[in-house]
Tab-separated table of C-alpha atoms and ligand atoms in Angstrom:
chain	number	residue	atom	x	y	z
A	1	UNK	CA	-10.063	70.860	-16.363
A	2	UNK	CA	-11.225	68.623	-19.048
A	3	UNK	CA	-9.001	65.626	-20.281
A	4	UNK	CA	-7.494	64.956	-24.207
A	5	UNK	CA	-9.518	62.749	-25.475
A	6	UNK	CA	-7.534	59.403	-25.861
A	7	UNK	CA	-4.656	59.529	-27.797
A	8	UNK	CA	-2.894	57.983	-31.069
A	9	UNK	CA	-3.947	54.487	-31.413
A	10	UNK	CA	-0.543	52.779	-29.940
A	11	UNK	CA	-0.247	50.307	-32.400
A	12	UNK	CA	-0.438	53.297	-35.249
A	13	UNK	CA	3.101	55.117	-34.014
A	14	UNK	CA	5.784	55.271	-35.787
A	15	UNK	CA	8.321	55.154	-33.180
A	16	UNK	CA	11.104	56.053	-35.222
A	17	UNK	CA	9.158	59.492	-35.354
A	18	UNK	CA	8.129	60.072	-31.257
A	19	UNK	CA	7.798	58.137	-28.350
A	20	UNK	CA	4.963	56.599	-27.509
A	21	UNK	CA	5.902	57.432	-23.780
A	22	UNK	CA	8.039	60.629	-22.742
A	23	UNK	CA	9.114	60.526	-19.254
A	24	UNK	CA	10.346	63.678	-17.572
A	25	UNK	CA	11.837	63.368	-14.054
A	26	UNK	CA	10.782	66.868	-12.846
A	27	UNK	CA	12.560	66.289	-9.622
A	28	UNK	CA	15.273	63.587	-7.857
A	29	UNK	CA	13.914	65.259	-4.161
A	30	UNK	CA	12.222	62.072	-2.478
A	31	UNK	CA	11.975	61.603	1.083
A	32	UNK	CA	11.459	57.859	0.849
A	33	UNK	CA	14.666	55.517	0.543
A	34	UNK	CA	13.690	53.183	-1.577
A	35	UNK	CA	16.351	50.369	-1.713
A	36	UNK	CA	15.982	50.294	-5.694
A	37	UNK	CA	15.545	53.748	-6.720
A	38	UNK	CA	17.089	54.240	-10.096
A	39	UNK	CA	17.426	58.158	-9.539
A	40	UNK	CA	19.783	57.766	-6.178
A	41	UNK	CA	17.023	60.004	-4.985
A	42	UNK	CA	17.599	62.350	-2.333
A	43	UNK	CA	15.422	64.940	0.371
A	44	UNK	CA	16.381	68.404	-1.319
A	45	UNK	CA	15.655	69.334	-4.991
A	46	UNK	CA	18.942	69.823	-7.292
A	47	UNK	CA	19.582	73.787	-7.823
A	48	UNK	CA	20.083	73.307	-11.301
A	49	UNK	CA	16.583	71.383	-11.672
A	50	UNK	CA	14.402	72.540	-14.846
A	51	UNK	CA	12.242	75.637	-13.716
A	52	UNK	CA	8.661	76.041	-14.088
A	53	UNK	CA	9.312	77.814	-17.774
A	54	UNK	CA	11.508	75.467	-18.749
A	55	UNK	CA	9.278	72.751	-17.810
A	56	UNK	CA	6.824	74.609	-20.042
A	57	UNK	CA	9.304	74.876	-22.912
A	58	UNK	CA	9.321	71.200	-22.400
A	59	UNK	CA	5.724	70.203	-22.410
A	60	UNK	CA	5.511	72.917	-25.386
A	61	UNK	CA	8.156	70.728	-27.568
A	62	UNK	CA	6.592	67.457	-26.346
A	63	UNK	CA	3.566	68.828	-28.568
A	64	UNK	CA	5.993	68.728	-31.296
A	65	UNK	CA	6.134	64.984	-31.573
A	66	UNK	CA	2.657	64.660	-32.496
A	67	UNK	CA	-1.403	64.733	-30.930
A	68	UNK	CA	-1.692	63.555	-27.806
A	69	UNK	CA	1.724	62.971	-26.511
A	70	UNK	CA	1.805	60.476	-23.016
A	71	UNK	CA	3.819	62.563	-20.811
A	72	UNK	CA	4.475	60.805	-17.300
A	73	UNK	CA	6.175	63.132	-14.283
A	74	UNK	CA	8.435	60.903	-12.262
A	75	UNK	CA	11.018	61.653	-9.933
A	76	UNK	CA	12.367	61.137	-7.348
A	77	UNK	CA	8.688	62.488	-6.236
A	78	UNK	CA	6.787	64.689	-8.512
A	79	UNK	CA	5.047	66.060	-4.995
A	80	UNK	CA	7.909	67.585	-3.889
A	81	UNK	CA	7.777	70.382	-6.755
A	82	UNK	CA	5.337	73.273	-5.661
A	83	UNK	CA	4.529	73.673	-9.560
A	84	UNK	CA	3.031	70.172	-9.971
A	85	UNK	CA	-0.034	71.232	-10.482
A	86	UNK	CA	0.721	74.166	-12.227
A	87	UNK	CA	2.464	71.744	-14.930
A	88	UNK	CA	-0.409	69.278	-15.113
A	89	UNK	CA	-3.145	71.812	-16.215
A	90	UNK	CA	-0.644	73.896	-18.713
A	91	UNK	CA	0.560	70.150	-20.483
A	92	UNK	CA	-3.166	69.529	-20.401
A	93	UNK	CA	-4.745	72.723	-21.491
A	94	UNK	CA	-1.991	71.688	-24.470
A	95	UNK	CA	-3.636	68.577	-25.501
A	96	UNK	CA	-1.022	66.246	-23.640
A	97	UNK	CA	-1.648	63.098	-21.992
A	98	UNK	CA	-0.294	63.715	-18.083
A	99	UNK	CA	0.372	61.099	-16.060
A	100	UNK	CA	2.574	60.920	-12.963
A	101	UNK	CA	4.301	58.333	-10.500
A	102	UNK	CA	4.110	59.954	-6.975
A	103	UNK	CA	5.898	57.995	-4.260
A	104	UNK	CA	3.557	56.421	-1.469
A	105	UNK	CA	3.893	59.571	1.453
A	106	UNK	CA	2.572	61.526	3.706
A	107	UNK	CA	1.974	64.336	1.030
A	108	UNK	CA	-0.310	62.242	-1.046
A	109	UNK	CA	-3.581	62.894	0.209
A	110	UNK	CA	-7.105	62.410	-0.779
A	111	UNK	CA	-7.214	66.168	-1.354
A	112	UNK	CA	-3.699	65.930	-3.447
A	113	UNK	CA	-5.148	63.557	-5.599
A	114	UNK	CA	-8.266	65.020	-6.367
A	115	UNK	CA	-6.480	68.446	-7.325
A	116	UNK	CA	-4.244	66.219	-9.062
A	117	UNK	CA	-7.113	64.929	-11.010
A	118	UNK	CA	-9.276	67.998	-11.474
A	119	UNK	CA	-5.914	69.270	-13.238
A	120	UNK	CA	-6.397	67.391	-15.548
A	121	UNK	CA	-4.063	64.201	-15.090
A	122	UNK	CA	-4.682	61.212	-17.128
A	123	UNK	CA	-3.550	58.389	-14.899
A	124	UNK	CA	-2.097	57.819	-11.467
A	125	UNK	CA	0.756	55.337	-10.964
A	126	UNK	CA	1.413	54.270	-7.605
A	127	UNK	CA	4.327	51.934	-6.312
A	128	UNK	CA	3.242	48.382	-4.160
A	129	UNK	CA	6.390	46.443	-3.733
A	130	UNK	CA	4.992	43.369	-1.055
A	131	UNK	CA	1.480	42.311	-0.395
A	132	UNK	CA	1.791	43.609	3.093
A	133	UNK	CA	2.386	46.837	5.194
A	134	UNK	CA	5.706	45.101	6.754
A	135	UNK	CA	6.919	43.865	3.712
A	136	UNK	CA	6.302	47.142	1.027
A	137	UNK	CA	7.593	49.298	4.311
A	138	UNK	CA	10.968	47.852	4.569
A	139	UNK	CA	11.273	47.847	0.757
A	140	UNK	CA	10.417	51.496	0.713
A	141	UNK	CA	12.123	52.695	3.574
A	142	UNK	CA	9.321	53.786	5.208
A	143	UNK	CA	6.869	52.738	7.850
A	144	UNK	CA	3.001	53.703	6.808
A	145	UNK	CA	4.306	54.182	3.281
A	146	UNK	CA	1.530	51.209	2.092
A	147	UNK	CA	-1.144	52.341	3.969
A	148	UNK	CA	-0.676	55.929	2.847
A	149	UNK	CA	-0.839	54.056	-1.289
A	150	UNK	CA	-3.160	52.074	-0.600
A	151	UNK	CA	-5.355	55.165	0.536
A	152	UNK	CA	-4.503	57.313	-2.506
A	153	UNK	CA	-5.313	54.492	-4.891
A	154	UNK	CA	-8.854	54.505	-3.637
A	155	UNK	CA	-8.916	58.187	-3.809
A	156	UNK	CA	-7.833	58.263	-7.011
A	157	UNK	CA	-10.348	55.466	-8.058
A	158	UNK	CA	-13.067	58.239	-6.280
A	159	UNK	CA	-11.758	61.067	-8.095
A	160	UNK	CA	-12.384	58.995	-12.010
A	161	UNK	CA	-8.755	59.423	-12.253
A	162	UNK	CA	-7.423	55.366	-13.907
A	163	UNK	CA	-4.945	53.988	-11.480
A	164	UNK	CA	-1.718	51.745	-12.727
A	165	UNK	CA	0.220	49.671	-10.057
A	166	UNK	CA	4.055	49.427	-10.520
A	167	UNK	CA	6.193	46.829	-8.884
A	168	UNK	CA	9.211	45.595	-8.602
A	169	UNK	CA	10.638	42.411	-8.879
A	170	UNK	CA	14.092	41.406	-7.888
A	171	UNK	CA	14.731	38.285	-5.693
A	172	UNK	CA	13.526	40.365	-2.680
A	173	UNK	CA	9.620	40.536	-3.531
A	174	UNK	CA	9.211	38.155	-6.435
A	175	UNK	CA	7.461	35.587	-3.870
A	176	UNK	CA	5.353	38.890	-3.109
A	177	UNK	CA	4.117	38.820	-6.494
A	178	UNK	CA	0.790	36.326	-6.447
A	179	UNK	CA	-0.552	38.320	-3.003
A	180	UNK	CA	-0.005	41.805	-5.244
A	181	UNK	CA	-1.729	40.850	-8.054
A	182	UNK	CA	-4.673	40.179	-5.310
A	183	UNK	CA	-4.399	43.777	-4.259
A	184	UNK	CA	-3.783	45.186	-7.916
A	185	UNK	CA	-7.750	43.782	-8.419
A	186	UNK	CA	-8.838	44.447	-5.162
A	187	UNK	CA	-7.801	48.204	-6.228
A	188	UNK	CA	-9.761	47.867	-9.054
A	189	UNK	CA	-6.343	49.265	-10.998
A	190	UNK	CA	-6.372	49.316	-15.144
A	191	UNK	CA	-2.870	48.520	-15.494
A	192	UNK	CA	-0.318	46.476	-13.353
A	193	UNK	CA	3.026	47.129	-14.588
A	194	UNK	CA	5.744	44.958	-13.619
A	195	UNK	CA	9.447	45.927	-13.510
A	196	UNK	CA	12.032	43.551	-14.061
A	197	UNK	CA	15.462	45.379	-11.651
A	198	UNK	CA	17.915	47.168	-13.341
A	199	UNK	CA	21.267	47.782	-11.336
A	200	UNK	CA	21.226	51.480	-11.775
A	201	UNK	CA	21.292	53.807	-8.634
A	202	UNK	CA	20.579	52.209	-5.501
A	203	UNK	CA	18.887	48.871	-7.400
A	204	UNK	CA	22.728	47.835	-7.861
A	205	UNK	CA	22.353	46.905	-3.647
A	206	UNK	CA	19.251	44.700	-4.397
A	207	UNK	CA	19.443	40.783	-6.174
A	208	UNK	CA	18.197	40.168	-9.783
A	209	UNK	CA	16.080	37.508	-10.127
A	210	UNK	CA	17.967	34.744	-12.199
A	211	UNK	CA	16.693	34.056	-16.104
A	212	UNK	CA	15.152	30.974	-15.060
A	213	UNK	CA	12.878	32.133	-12.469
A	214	UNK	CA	12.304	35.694	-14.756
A	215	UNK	CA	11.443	33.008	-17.561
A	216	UNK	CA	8.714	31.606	-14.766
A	217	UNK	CA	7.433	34.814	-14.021
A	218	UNK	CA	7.034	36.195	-17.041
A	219	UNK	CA	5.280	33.062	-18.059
A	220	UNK	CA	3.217	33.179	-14.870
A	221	UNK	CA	2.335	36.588	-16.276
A	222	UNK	CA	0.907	35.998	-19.576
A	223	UNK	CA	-1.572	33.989	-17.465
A	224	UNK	CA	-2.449	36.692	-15.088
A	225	UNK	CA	-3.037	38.943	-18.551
A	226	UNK	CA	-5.216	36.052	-19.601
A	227	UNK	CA	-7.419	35.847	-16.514
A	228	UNK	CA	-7.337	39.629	-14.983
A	229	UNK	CA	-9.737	42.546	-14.937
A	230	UNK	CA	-6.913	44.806	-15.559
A	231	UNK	CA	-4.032	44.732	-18.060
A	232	UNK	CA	-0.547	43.313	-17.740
A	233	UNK	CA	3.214	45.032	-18.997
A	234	UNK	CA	6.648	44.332	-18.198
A	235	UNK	CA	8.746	47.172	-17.946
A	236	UNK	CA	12.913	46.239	-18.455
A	237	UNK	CA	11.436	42.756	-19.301
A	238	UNK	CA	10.491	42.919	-23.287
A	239	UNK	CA	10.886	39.515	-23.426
A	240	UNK	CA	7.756	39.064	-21.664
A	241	UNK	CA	6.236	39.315	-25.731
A	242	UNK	CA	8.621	36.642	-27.034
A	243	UNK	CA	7.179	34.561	-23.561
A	244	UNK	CA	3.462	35.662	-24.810
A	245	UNK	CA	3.986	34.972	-28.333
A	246	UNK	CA	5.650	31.397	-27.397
A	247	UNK	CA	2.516	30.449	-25.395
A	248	UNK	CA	0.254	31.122	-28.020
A	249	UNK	CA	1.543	29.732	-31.377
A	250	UNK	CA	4.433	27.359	-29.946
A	251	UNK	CA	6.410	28.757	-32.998
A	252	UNK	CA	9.406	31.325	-33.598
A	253	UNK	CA	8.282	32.039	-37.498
A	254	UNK	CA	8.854	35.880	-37.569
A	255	UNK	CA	6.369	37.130	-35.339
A	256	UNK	CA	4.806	40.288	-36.294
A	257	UNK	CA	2.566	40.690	-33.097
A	258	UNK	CA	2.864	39.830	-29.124
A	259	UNK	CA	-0.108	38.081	-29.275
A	260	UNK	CA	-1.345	39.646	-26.369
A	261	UNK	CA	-2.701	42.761	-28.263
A	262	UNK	CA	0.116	45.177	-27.344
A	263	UNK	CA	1.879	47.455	-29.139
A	264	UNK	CA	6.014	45.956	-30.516
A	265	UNK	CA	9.114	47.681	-29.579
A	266	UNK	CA	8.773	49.915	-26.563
A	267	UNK	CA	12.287	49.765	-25.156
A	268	UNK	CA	14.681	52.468	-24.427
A	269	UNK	CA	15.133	55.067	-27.368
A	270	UNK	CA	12.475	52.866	-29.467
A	271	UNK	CA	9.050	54.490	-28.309
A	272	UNK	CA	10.591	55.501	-24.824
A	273	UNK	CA	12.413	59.007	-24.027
A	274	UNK	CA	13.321	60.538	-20.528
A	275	UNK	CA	14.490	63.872	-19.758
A	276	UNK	CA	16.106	64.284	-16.607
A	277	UNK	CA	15.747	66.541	-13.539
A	278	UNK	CA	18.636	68.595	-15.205
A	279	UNK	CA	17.518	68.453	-18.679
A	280	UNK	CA	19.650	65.608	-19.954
A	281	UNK	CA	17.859	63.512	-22.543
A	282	UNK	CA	18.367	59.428	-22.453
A	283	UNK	CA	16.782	56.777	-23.908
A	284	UNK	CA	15.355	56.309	-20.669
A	285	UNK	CA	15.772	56.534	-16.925
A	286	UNK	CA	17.516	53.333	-16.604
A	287	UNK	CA	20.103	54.109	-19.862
A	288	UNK	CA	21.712	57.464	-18.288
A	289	UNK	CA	23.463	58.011	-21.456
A	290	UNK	CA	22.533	61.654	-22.796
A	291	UNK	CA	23.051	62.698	-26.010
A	292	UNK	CA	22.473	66.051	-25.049
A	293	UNK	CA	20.073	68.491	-23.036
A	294	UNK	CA	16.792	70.213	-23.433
A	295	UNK	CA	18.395	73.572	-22.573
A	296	UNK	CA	20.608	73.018	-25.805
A	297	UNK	CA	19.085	70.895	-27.677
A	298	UNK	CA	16.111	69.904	-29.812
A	299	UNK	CA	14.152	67.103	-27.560
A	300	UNK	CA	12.400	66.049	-30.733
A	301	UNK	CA	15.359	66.602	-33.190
A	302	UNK	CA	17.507	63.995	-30.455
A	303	UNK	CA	15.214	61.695	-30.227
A	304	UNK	CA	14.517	61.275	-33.760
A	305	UNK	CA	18.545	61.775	-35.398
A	306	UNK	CA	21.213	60.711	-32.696
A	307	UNK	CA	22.972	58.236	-33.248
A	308	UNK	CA	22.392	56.188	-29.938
A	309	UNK	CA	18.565	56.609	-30.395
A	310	UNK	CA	18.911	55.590	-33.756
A	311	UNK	CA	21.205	52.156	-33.184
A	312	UNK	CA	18.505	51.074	-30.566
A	313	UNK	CA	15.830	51.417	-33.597
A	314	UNK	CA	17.835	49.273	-35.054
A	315	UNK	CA	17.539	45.252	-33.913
A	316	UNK	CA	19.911	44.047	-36.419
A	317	UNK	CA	22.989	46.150	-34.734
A	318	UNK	CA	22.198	44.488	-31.188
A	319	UNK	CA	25.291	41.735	-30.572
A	320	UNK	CA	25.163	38.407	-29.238
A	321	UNK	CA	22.276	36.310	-28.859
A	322	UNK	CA	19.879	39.207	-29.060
A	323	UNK	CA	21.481	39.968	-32.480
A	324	UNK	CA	21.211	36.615	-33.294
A	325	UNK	CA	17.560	36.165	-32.004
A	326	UNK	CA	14.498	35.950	-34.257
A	327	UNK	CA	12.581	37.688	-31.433
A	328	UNK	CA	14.801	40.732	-31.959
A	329	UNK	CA	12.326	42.906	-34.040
A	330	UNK	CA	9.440	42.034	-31.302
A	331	UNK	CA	11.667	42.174	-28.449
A	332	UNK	CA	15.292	43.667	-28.424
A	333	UNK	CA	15.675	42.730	-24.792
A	334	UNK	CA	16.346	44.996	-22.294
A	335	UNK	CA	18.813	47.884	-23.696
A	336	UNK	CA	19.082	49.033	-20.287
A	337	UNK	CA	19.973	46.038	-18.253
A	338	UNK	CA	22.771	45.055	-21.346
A	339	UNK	CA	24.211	48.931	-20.418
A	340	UNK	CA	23.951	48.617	-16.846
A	341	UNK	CA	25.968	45.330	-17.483
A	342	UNK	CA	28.406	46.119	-20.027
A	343	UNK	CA	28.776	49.869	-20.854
A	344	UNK	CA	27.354	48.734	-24.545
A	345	UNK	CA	23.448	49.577	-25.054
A	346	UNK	CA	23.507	47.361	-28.007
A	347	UNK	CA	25.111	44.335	-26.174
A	348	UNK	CA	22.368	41.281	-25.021
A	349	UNK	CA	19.761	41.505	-22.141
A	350	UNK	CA	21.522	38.901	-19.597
A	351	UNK	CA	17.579	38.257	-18.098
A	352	UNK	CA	16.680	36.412	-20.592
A	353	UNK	CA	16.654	32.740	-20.824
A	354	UNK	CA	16.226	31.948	-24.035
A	355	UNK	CA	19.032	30.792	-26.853
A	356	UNK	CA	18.154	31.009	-30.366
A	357	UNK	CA	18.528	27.531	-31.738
A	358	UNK	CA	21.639	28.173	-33.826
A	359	UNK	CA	23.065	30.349	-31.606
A	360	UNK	CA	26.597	28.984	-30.467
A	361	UNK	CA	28.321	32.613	-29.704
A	362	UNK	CA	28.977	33.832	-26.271
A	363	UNK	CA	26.401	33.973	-23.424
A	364	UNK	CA	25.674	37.583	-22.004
A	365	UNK	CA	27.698	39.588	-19.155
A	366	UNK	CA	25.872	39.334	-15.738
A	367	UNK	CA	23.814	36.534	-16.153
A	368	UNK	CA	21.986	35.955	-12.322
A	369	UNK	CA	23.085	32.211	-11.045
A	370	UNK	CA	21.141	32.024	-7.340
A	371	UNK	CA	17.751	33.625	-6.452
B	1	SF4	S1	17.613	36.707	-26.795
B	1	SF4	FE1	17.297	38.957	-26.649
B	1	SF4	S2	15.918	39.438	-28.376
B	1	SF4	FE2	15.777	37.207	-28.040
B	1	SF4	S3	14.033	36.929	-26.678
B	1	SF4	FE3	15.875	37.078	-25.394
B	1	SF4	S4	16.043	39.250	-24.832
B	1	SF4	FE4	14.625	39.078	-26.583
């Protein structure tokens, strides 16, 4: 199966228009217990999960939004749907960009991933959550879990098929972090992309990290971007630009870029959609607010015209310091993490350390205080 060709130049997407990533959770079934899985994952698919033609359906509107739409299959794990590859090959035949996140188990294989990649799929993004075998294990849930990643990341590196890295950092593996970014070369990865905990789904057991050490990490970050062979993003962490851009020109004049190069305003419902095992469309996986379902509903008409999609378009709605913040337009904070913390999307991101300098309002709910 040949690949699309690369797609829209990121920086050239109108956001307000499609998402420059479209995430569709094809299944919650997982048989790893990850102590901060966002979908509350669980062994057995949902009966009411979207069916091969309406995963089709799907794929067929995510065409709508534009050439070379990113789709990425997450879960729960994608592997546990017998249609997988099925889905790959008919989003790719349609000019899609498919990527997927399959958990680290006994059912990814060498052979998986090669069928995987003849498919068709774009990239393969793979979970390492400690530098070591004991410490990713007991994160996961599962013993062998990192040897069984660490094995499909070569394989996919064999197959041609561009492997990304995700971790997570909470107070649990954020001294993990400097041995990981070790492997993430050793694995000769493109992309290392670094999660900042949300307390959604099981992740409400685990321990932020507080906004000083995030402010640390992040910063520790922009020199890992600086110095890597593969690329650096924050996911829940869009501060991590306002970090980058404070490095670089020690200034807060209205910046227009990150000034590392990347593409502004990917946060939830602003360049970022998720659809749901069910259907339900939300800003994304870690905002489970729907404003409505695919079964129903136009995914493109949703994402462009609700309301909620709309107000988190919009940085001069946010409240509190992000709304007061002249990183807002750059960097909006997590949308997400305010939810999780508040029940308002447009409230402020308590991760972040920073205070605008005229800033004398409240400070936000669920601030961290103890690593
Ligand atoms: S206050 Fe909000 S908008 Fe400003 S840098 Fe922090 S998270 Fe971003």
């Amino acid at each position: 199966m040949s690949r699309p060709s690369r797609g829209p130049d990121p920086t050239a997407i109108d956001t307000s228009r499609r998402p420059f990533v479209l995430v569709w959770e094809v299944t919650q079934a997982c048989n790893l217990a990850c102590d901060h899985c966002r979908a509350d994952a669980t062994p057995t698919r949902h009966p009411d999960e979207l069916t091969t033609e309406e995963g089709k359906r799907l794929l067929d509107e995510a065409r709508e939004f534009g050439p070379g739409q990113l789709v990425v299959l997450s879960g729960g794990d994608p592997l546990a749907r017998p249609d997988l590859t099925e889905l790959v090959e008919y989003g790719t035949e349609r000019g899609l960009r498919m990527t997927l996140t399959p958990s680290g188990t006994s059912s990814l294989t060498p052979e998986t991933v090669r069928d995987l990649g003849n498919a068709g799929i774009q990239r393969l993004a793979l979970s390492i959550d400690g530098g070591s075998p004991e410490a990713h294990d007991s994160f996961r849930g599962e013993d062998g879990s990192f040897e069984q990643t660490v094995q499909a990341a070569r394989a996919a590196r064999e197959a041609g098929v561009p492997l990304q890295i995700n971790t997570t950092v909470c107070a649990q593996t954020a001294d993990e972090l400097p041995v990981i970014r070790d492997l993430v070369a050793d694995l000769d990865a493109v992309l290392w992309s670094v999660f900042f905990l949300v307390p959604v789904g099981r992740g409400r057991i685990l321990d932020p990290v507080t906004p000083e050490r995030a402010e640390r990490i992040l910063s520790w970050l922009t020199e890992v971007s600086e110095e890597a062979s593969f690329g650096v993003k924050t996911t829940e962490a869009p501060h991590y630009r306002r970090v980058a851009i404070q490095r670089r020109r020690d200034s807060t004049d209205a910046p227009q870029s990150d000034g590392i190069g990347r593409r502004l305003g990917i946060i939830a419902g602003n360049g970022f959609a998720f659809v749901s095992h069910t259907g339900d469309i939300y800003p994304s996986g870690f905002l489970p607010k729907s404003v409505g379902s695919v079964r129903k509903s136009s995914l493109v008409e949703r994402y462009r015209e609700s309301d909620l999609f709309q107000s988190l378009r919009d940085p001069d709605q946010f409240s509190g310091k992000c709304g007061a913040c002249e990183f807002r337009h750059v960097c909006g904070g997590s949308r997400s993490r305010a939810y999780a913390h508040t029940g308002d999307p447009l409230e402020s991101d308590p991760l972040c350390d920073y205070v605008p300098a005229e800033y004398d309002g409240p400070m936000p709910v669920g601030r961290a205080s103890d690593d």
